[in-house]
Amino acid sequence: MIEGQCLCGIVKYQYHGEIEKTIICYCKDCQMAQGSLFGWNSALQKSKLEILNGIKFLKEYFHRSNKARVFCQECGSPIYSYRIDLPNVIRLRLGTVTHGKLPSPDEQAYVEYKPDFLLIRPVNLSTE
Ligand SMILES: [Zn+2]
Ligand SMILES: [Zn+2]
């Protein structure tokens, strides 16, 4: 069982499953959306995500016509994203997880935007 919340705590969720794979994405969209060096997320089943509190505070922002980034409109924490053409999949923003096991990333995407000073060497990291 995975639990998480946004920074202000209005949005709380549970994920009724395990997180088996995680990915770090350095694309400019993720950098700007997170205000940070990368996004850390996991592709999960939408049906297993339960918003326990604050669902009306979740706002969807469509940066691209088929992709929504969903965040708490009170504090701005990114919670997950999804694509219109993949309605059963969400990509949970793993910095919001407060309880549960998070595996090291399996994959890095858009490493051309990875800053040189950042050294990440998880055990099984393959894509470089
Ligand atoms: Zn919040
Ligand atoms: Zn990205």
PDB file of C-alpha atoms and ligand atoms in Angstrom:
ATOM      1  CA  MET A   1       0.000   0.000   0.000  1.00  0.00           C
ATOM      2  CA  ILE A   2       1.260   3.398  -1.018  1.00  0.00           C
ATOM      3  CA  GLU A   3       0.128   6.623   0.625  1.00  0.00           C
ATOM      4  CA  GLY A   4       0.881  10.179  -0.282  1.00  0.00           C
ATOM      5  CA  GLN A   5      -0.166  13.771  -0.133  1.00  0.00           C
ATOM      6  CA  CYS A   6       0.517  17.221  -1.514  1.00  0.00           C
ATOM      7  CA  LEU A   7       2.629  19.773   0.339  1.00  0.00           C
ATOM      8  CA  CYS A   8      -0.281  21.503   2.096  1.00  0.00           C
ATOM      9  CA  GLY A   9      -1.933  18.176   2.927  1.00  0.00           C
ATOM     10  CA  ILE A  10      -5.354  18.893   1.465  1.00  0.00           C
ATOM     11  CA  VAL A  11      -4.908  16.237  -1.220  1.00  0.00           C
ATOM     12  CA  LYS A  12      -4.340  12.768   0.207  1.00  0.00           C
ATOM     13  CA  TYR A  13      -4.313   9.522  -1.713  1.00  0.00           C
ATOM     14  CA  GLN A  14      -3.753   5.808  -1.458  1.00  0.00           C
ATOM     15  CA  TYR A  15      -2.515   3.547  -4.200  1.00  0.00           C
ATOM     16  CA  HIS A  16      -3.878   0.047  -3.777  1.00  0.00           C
ATOM     17  CA  GLY A  17      -0.929  -1.776  -5.240  1.00  0.00           C
ATOM     18  CA  GLU A  18       2.831  -1.940  -5.268  1.00  0.00           C
ATOM     19  CA  ILE A  19       5.193   0.334  -7.133  1.00  0.00           C
ATOM     20  CA  GLU A  20       7.539  -1.884  -9.095  1.00  0.00           C
ATOM     21  CA  LYS A  21       9.242   0.449 -11.564  1.00  0.00           C
ATOM     22  CA  THR A  22      10.196   4.086 -11.320  1.00  0.00           C
ATOM     23  CA  ILE A  23      11.630   6.448 -13.889  1.00  0.00           C
ATOM     24  CA  ILE A  24      13.547   9.687 -13.747  1.00  0.00           C
ATOM     25  CA  CYS A  25      12.727  12.110 -16.555  1.00  0.00           C
ATOM     26  CA  TYR A  26      14.944  15.085 -17.334  1.00  0.00           C
ATOM     27  CA  CYS A  27      12.860  16.541 -20.160  1.00  0.00           C
ATOM     28  CA  LYS A  28      12.308  20.301 -20.070  1.00  0.00           C
ATOM     29  CA  ASP A  29       8.576  19.822 -19.493  1.00  0.00           C
ATOM     30  CA  CYS A  30       9.246  17.838 -16.319  1.00  0.00           C
ATOM     31  CA  GLN A  31      11.930  20.268 -15.192  1.00  0.00           C
ATOM     32  CA  MET A  32       9.585  23.222 -15.574  1.00  0.00           C
ATOM     33  CA  ALA A  33       6.549  21.428 -14.157  1.00  0.00           C
ATOM     34  CA  GLN A  34       8.481  20.300 -11.068  1.00  0.00           C
ATOM     35  CA  GLY A  35      10.686  23.386 -10.811  1.00  0.00           C
ATOM     36  CA  SER A  36      13.552  20.983 -10.369  1.00  0.00           C
ATOM     37  CA  LEU A  37      16.189  18.937 -12.145  1.00  0.00           C
ATOM     38  CA  PHE A  38      13.953  16.010 -13.013  1.00  0.00           C
ATOM     39  CA  GLY A  39      10.623  14.345 -12.512  1.00  0.00           C
ATOM     40  CA  TRP A  40      10.504  11.037 -10.649  1.00  0.00           C
ATOM     41  CA  ASN A  41       7.429   9.053 -11.477  1.00  0.00           C
ATOM     42  CA  SER A  42       5.894   5.649 -11.956  1.00  0.00           C
ATOM     43  CA  ALA A  43       3.311   4.468 -14.479  1.00  0.00           C
ATOM     44  CA  LEU A  44       0.470   2.960 -12.460  1.00  0.00           C
ATOM     45  CA  GLN A  45      -3.097   1.784 -12.867  1.00  0.00           C
ATOM     46  CA  LYS A  46      -5.592   4.603 -12.527  1.00  0.00           C
ATOM     47  CA  SER A  47      -8.202   2.229 -11.099  1.00  0.00           C
ATOM     48  CA  LYS A  48      -5.963   1.565  -8.063  1.00  0.00           C
ATOM     49  CA  LEU A  49      -5.495   5.233  -7.168  1.00  0.00           C
ATOM     50  CA  GLU A  50      -7.954   6.454  -4.587  1.00  0.00           C
ATOM     51  CA  ILE A  51      -8.106  10.155  -3.747  1.00  0.00           C
ATOM     52  CA  LEU A  52      -8.981  10.150  -0.050  1.00  0.00           C
ATOM     53  CA  ASN A  53      -9.258  13.865   0.439  1.00  0.00           C
ATOM     54  CA  GLY A  54      -9.221  17.128  -1.497  1.00  0.00           C
ATOM     55  CA  ILE A  55     -10.333  15.843  -4.889  1.00  0.00           C
ATOM     56  CA  LYS A  56     -11.928  19.204  -5.682  1.00  0.00           C
ATOM     57  CA  PHE A  57      -8.559  20.868  -5.172  1.00  0.00           C
ATOM     58  CA  LEU A  58      -7.000  18.829  -7.964  1.00  0.00           C
ATOM     59  CA  LYS A  59      -6.598  20.882 -11.108  1.00  0.00           C
ATOM     60  CA  GLU A  60      -5.741  19.482 -14.518  1.00  0.00           C
ATOM     61  CA  TYR A  61      -3.418  21.458 -16.743  1.00  0.00           C
ATOM     62  CA  PHE A  62      -3.157  20.397 -20.385  1.00  0.00           C
ATOM     63  CA  HIS A  63       0.257  21.501 -21.552  1.00  0.00           C
ATOM     64  CA  ARG A  64      -0.270  19.258 -24.587  1.00  0.00           C
ATOM     65  CA  SER A  65      -3.682  18.474 -25.990  1.00  0.00           C
ATOM     66  CA  ASN A  66      -3.492  14.833 -24.917  1.00  0.00           C
ATOM     67  CA  LYS A  67      -1.559  15.102 -21.655  1.00  0.00           C
ATOM     68  CA  ALA A  68      -2.788  16.495 -18.364  1.00  0.00           C
ATOM     69  CA  ARG A  69      -0.646  17.364 -15.399  1.00  0.00           C
ATOM     70  CA  VAL A  70      -2.712  17.163 -12.237  1.00  0.00           C
ATOM     71  CA  PHE A  71      -1.723  19.246  -9.233  1.00  0.00           C
ATOM     72  CA  CYS A  72      -3.054  20.674  -5.976  1.00  0.00           C
ATOM     73  CA  GLN A  73      -4.309  24.145  -6.765  1.00  0.00           C
ATOM     74  CA  GLU A  74      -3.821  25.231  -3.159  1.00  0.00           C
ATOM     75  CA  CYS A  75      -0.089  24.475  -2.825  1.00  0.00           C
ATOM     76  CA  GLY A  76       0.952  23.565  -6.382  1.00  0.00           C
ATOM     77  CA  SER A  77       2.294  20.077  -5.678  1.00  0.00           C
ATOM     78  CA  PRO A  78       2.263  17.940  -8.810  1.00  0.00           C
ATOM     79  CA  ILE A  79       0.407  14.704  -8.020  1.00  0.00           C
ATOM     80  CA  TYR A  80       0.182  12.773 -11.281  1.00  0.00           C
ATOM     81  CA  SER A  81      -0.150  13.077 -15.019  1.00  0.00           C
ATOM     82  CA  TYR A  82      -2.115  11.111 -17.568  1.00  0.00           C
ATOM     83  CA  ARG A  83      -2.662  10.915 -21.290  1.00  0.00           C
ATOM     84  CA  ILE A  84      -6.068  11.025 -22.968  1.00  0.00           C
ATOM     85  CA  ASP A  85      -5.060   8.133 -25.216  1.00  0.00           C
ATOM     86  CA  LEU A  86      -3.988   6.017 -22.203  1.00  0.00           C
ATOM     87  CA  PRO A  87      -6.981   6.517 -19.900  1.00  0.00           C
ATOM     88  CA  ASN A  88      -6.145   3.642 -17.555  1.00  0.00           C
ATOM     89  CA  VAL A  89      -2.618   4.827 -16.757  1.00  0.00           C
ATOM     90  CA  ILE A  90      -1.425   7.565 -14.437  1.00  0.00           C
ATOM     91  CA  ARG A  91       2.128   8.641 -13.773  1.00  0.00           C
ATOM     92  CA  LEU A  92       2.354   9.300 -10.071  1.00  0.00           C
ATOM     93  CA  ARG A  93       4.803  11.991  -8.876  1.00  0.00           C
ATOM     94  CA  LEU A  94       6.820  10.032  -6.369  1.00  0.00           C
ATOM     95  CA  GLY A  95       8.001  12.975  -4.301  1.00  0.00           C
ATOM     96  CA  THR A  96       4.462  13.071  -2.902  1.00  0.00           C
ATOM     97  CA  VAL A  97       4.649   9.523  -1.499  1.00  0.00           C
ATOM     98  CA  THR A  98       4.748   9.449   2.313  1.00  0.00           C
ATOM     99  CA  HIS A  99       4.354   5.719   3.059  1.00  0.00           C
ATOM    100  CA  GLY A 100       5.288   2.619   1.136  1.00  0.00           C
ATOM    101  CA  LYS A 101       8.228   1.203  -0.721  1.00  0.00           C
ATOM    102  CA  LEU A 102       9.726   3.099  -3.646  1.00  0.00           C
ATOM    103  CA  PRO A 103      12.243   1.196  -5.735  1.00  0.00           C
ATOM    104  CA  SER A 104      15.299   2.869  -7.233  1.00  0.00           C
ATOM    105  CA  PRO A 105      14.744   4.122 -10.770  1.00  0.00           C
ATOM    106  CA  ASP A 106      15.041   1.587 -13.589  1.00  0.00           C
ATOM    107  CA  GLU A 107      15.227   4.133 -16.302  1.00  0.00           C
ATOM    108  CA  GLN A 108      16.332   7.653 -17.098  1.00  0.00           C
ATOM    109  CA  ALA A 109      14.730   9.584 -19.939  1.00  0.00           C
ATOM    110  CA  TYR A 110      15.965  12.660 -21.805  1.00  0.00           C
ATOM    111  CA  VAL A 111      19.423  12.412 -20.273  1.00  0.00           C
ATOM    112  CA  GLU A 112      20.563  15.112 -22.703  1.00  0.00           C
ATOM    113  CA  TYR A 113      18.930  17.546 -20.262  1.00  0.00           C
ATOM    114  CA  LYS A 114      20.591  15.997 -17.227  1.00  0.00           C
ATOM    115  CA  PRO A 115      22.974  18.479 -15.600  1.00  0.00           C
ATOM    116  CA  ASP A 116      26.604  17.391 -15.585  1.00  0.00           C
ATOM    117  CA  PHE A 117      26.941  17.867 -11.849  1.00  0.00           C
ATOM    118  CA  LEU A 118      24.171  15.387 -11.082  1.00  0.00           C
ATOM    119  CA  LEU A 119      25.447  11.913 -10.314  1.00  0.00           C
ATOM    120  CA  ILE A 120      22.753   9.275  -9.879  1.00  0.00           C
ATOM    121  CA  ARG A 121      23.849   5.696  -9.741  1.00  0.00           C
ATOM    122  CA  PRO A 122      20.982   3.449  -8.677  1.00  0.00           C
ATOM    123  CA  VAL A 123      21.762  -0.236  -8.797  1.00  0.00           C
ATOM    124  CA  ASN A 124      19.880  -1.303 -11.897  1.00  0.00           C
ATOM    125  CA  LEU A 125      19.864   1.881 -13.896  1.00  0.00           C
ATOM    126  CA  SER A 126      20.277   0.952 -17.531  1.00  0.00           C
ATOM    127  CA  THR A 127      19.167   3.644 -19.985  1.00  0.00           C
ATOM    128  CA  GLU A 128      21.914   6.181 -20.433  1.00  0.00           C
TER     129      GLU A 128
HETATM  130 ZN    ZN B   1      -1.862  20.990  -1.533  1.00  0.00          ZN
HETATM  131 ZN    ZN B   2       9.601  14.439 -18.694  1.00  0.00          ZN
END
